[in-house]
Short mmCIF file of C-alpha atoms in Angstrom, two decimals:
data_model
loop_
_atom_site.label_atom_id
_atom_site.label_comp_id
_atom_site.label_asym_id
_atom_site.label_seq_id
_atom_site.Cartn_x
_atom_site.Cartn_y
_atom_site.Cartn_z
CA UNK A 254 74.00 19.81 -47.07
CA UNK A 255 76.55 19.21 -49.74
CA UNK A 256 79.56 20.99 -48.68
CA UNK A 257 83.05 21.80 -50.20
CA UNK A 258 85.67 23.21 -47.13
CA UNK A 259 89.18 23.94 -47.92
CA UNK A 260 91.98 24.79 -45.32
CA UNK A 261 93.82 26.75 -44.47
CA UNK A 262 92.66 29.61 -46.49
CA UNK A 263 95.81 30.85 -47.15
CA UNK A 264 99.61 30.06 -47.18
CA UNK A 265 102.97 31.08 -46.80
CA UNK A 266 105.77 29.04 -47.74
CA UNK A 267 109.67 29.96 -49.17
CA UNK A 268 110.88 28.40 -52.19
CA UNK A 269 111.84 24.73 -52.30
CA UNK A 270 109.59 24.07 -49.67
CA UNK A 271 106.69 21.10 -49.48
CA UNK A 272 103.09 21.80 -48.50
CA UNK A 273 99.80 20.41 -48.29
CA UNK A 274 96.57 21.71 -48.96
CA UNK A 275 93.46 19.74 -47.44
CA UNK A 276 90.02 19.28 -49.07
CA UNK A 277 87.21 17.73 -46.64
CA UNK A 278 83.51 17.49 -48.41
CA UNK A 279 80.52 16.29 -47.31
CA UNK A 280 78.89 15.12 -50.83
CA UNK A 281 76.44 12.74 -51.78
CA UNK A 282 76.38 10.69 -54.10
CA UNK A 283 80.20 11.42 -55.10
CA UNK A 284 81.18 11.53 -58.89
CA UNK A 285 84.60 12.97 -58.99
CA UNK A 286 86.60 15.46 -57.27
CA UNK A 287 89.20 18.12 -59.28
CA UNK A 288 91.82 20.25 -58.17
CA UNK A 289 92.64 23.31 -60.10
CA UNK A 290 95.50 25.86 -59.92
CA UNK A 291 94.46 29.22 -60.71
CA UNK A 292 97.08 32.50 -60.86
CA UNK A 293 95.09 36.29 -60.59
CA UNK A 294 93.10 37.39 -63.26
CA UNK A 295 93.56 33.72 -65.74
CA UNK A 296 90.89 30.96 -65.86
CA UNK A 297 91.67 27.73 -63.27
CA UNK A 298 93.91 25.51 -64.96
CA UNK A 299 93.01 21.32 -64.31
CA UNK A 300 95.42 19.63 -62.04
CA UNK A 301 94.37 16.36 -61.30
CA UNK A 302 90.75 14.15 -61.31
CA UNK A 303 89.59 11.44 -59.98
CA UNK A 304 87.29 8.88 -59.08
CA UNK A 305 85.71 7.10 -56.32
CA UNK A 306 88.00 3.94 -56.90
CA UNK A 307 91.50 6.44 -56.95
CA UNK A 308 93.10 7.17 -54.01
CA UNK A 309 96.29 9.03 -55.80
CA UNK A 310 96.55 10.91 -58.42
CA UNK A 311 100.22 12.94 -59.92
CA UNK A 312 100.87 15.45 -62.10
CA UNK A 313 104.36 16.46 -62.04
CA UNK A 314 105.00 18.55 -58.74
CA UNK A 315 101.43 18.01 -57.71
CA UNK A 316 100.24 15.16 -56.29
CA UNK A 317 96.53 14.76 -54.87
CA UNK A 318 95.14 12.54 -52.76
CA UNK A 319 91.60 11.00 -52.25
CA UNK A 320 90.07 8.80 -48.92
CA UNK A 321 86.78 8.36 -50.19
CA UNK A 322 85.89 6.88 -46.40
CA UNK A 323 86.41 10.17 -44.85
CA UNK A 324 85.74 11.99 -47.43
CA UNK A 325 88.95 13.85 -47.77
CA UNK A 326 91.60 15.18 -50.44
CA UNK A 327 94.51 16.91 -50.01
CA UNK A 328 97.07 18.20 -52.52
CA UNK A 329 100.78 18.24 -52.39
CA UNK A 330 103.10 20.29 -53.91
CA UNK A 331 106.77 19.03 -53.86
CA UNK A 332 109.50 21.75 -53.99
CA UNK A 333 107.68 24.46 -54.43
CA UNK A 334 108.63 27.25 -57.24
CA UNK A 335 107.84 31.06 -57.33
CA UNK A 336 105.42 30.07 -60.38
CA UNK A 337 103.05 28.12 -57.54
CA UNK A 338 101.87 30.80 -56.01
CA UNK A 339 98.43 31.18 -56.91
CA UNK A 340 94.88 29.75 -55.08
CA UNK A 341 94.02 26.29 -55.81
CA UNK A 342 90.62 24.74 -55.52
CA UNK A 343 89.08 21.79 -54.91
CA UNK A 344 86.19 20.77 -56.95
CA UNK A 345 83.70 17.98 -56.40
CA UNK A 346 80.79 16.43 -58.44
CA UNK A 347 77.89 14.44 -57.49
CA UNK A 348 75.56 12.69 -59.32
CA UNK A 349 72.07 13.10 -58.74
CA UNK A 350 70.66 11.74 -61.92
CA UNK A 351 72.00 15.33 -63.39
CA UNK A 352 75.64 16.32 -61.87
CA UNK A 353 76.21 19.39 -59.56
CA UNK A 354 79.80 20.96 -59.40
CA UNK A 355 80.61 22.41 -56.13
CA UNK A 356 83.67 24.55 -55.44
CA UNK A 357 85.94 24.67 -52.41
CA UNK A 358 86.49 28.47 -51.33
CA UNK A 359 90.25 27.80 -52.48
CA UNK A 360 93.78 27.82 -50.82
CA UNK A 361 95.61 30.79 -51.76
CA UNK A 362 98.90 30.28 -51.46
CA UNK A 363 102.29 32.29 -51.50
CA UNK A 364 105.80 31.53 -52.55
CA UNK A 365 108.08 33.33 -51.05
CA UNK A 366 112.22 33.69 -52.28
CA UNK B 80 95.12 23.89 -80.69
CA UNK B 81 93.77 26.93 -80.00
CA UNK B 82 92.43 27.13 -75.91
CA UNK B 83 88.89 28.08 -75.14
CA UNK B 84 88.01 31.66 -76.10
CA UNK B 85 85.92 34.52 -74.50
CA UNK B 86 84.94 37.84 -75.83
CA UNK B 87 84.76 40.52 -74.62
CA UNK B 88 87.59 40.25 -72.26
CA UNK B 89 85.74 43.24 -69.87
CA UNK B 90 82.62 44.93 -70.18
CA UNK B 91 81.08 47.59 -68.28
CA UNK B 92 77.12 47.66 -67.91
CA UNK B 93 74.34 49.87 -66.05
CA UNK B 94 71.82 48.53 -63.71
CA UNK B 95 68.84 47.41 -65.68
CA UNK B 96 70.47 46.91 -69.21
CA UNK B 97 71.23 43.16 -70.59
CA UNK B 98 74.54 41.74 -71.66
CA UNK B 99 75.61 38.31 -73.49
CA UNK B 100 78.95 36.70 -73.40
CA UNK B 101 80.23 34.54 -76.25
CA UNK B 102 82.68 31.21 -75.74
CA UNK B 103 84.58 29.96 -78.14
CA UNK B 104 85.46 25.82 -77.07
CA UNK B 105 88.56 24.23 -77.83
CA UNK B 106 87.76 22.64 -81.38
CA UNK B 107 85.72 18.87 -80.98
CA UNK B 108 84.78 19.67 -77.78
CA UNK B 109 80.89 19.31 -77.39
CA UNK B 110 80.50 20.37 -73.90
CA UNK B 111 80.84 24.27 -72.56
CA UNK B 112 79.58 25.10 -68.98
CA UNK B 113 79.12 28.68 -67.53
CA UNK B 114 80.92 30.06 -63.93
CA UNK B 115 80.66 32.93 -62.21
CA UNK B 116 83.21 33.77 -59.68
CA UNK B 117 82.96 36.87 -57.10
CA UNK B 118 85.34 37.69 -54.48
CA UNK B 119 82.57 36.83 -51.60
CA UNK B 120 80.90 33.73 -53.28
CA UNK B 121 83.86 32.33 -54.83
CA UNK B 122 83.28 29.94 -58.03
CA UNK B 123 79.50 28.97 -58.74
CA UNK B 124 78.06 26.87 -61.81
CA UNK B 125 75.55 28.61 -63.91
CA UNK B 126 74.96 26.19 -66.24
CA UNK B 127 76.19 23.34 -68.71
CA UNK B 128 75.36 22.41 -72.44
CA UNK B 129 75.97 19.74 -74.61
CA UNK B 130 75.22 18.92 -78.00
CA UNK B 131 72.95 22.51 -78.17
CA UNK B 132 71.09 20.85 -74.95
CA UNK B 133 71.61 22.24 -71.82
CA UNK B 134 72.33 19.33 -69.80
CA UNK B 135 72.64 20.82 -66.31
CA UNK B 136 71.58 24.19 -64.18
CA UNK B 137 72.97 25.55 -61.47
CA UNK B 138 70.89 28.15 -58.49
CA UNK B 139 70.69 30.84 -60.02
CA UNK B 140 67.64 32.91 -61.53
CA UNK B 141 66.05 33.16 -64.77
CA UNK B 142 67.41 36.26 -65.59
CA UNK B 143 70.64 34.25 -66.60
CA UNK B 144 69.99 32.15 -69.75
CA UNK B 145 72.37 30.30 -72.32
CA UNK B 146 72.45 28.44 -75.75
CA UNK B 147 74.61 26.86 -77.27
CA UNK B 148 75.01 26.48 -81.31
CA UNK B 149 75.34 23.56 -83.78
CA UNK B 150 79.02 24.81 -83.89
CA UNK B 151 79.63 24.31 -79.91
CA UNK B 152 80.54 27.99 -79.23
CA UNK B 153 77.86 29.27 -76.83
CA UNK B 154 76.54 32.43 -75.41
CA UNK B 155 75.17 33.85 -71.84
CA UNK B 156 73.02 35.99 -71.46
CA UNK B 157 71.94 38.01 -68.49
CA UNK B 158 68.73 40.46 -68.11
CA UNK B 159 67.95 43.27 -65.80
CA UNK B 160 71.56 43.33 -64.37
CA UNK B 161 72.00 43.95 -61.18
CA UNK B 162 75.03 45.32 -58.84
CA UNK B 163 75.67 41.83 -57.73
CA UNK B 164 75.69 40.62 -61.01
CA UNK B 165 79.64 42.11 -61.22
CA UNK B 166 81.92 38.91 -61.53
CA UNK B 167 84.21 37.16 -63.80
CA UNK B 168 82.35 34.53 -65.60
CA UNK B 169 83.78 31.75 -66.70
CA UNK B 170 83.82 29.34 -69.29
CA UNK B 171 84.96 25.77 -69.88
CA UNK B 172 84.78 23.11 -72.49
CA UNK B 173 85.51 19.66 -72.40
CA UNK B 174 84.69 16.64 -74.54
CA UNK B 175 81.90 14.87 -72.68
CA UNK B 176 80.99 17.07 -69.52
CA UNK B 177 81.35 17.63 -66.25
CA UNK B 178 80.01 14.29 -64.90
CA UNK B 179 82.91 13.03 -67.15
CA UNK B 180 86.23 12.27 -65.60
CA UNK B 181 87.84 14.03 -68.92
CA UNK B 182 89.55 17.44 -68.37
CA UNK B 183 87.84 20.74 -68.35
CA UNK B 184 89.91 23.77 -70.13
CA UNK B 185 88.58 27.17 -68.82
CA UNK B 186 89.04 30.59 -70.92
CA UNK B 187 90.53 33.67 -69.61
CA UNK B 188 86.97 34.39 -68.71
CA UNK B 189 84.70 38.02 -69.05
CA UNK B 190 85.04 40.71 -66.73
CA UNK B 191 81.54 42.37 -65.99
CA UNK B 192 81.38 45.29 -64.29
CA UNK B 193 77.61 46.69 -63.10
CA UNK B 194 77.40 50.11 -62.13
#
């Protein structure tokens, strides 16, 4: 069964502070897997995409991670700000002659002063 | 630029009546796909069009049908609503689709409320 799992479901972390967010998914055949940052009550905003051939991926603060292998992503967030509080999901698409999106339940996470 | 557009922002609907939902894309963008997102079921994809073609289809029933116009904006519609049918769907456009490694831009989205 093609499956998206995210963990942990939520976090708590003060300001300044580095965390990761993991992404394990057990999809076949693999196109490409997003993350997205989403705040409450706005549409998910694109963080990173990639491939099958990437295994890193940056975007300021944010950096994801892909092991195609195990299938696994994670996404880390380097000093974090008040601003990053917010749930972030992990998206990945397969290609079965059409694609299929499937969505991680998300990682909401907290900032804390 | 202008981002991707939806209208209305919130709508409130009976059991048994119809609604459609309009998306605006981001101008040159041929591709708009439909989400709906509920507090139990999280994110789901409805469907995807291209080029006035829907391209892809997500599970869900019939009752839930889209176009898309020569202009790229698109509509959703959605029949015979039902209670479960409250969520905040989504829309996103991009310039070649989701099977694409090019980035999706998602709208504030429309706020459905069945009762």
């Amino acid at each position: 069964k093609n499956q998206v799992e995210q963990s942990p479901q939520s976090l708590i972390i003060l300001e300044g502070k580095n965390c990761t967010l993991q992404c394990n998914y057990t999809v076949s055949p693999f196109s490409n897997l997003r993350w997205y940052k989403q705040d409450t009550g706005r549409g998910p905003v694109s963080l990173t995409i990639m491939t099958f051939s990437e295994n890193t991926k940056s975007n300021g603060r944010y950096t994801a991670t892909l092991d195609a292998d195990t299938k696994q992503s994670s996404l880390h967030i380097t000093a974090s700000q008040l601003s990053d509080s917010a749930s972030y999901i992990c998206v990945v698409t397969l290609n079965t002659g059409g694609f299929k999106t499937i969505f991680g339940a998300g990682t909401r996470l907290f900032v804390k002063a | 630029k202008a981002g991707v557009t939806q209208t209305p922002r919130y709508l409130i609907k009976t059991r048994g009546q119809q609604v459609t939902l309009s998306c605006s894309p981001i101008s040159g963008h041929r591709s708009v796909s439909w989400y709906q997102q509920t507090p139990g079921q999280g994110l789901q994809f409805l469907f995807e069009y291209f080029s006035e073609t829907q391209r892809n289809k997500g599970n869900f029933p019939g009752r839930f049908s889209g176009r898309q116009f020569s202009n790229s904006r698109s509509e959703m519609n959605v029949s015979t609503l039902e209670l479960g049918d409250s969520a905040l769907y989504l829309c996103a456009s991009s310039s070649q689709g989701q099977g694409v490694t090019d980035t999706q831009y998602f709208g504030p989205g429309t706020r459905l409320t069945v009762l």
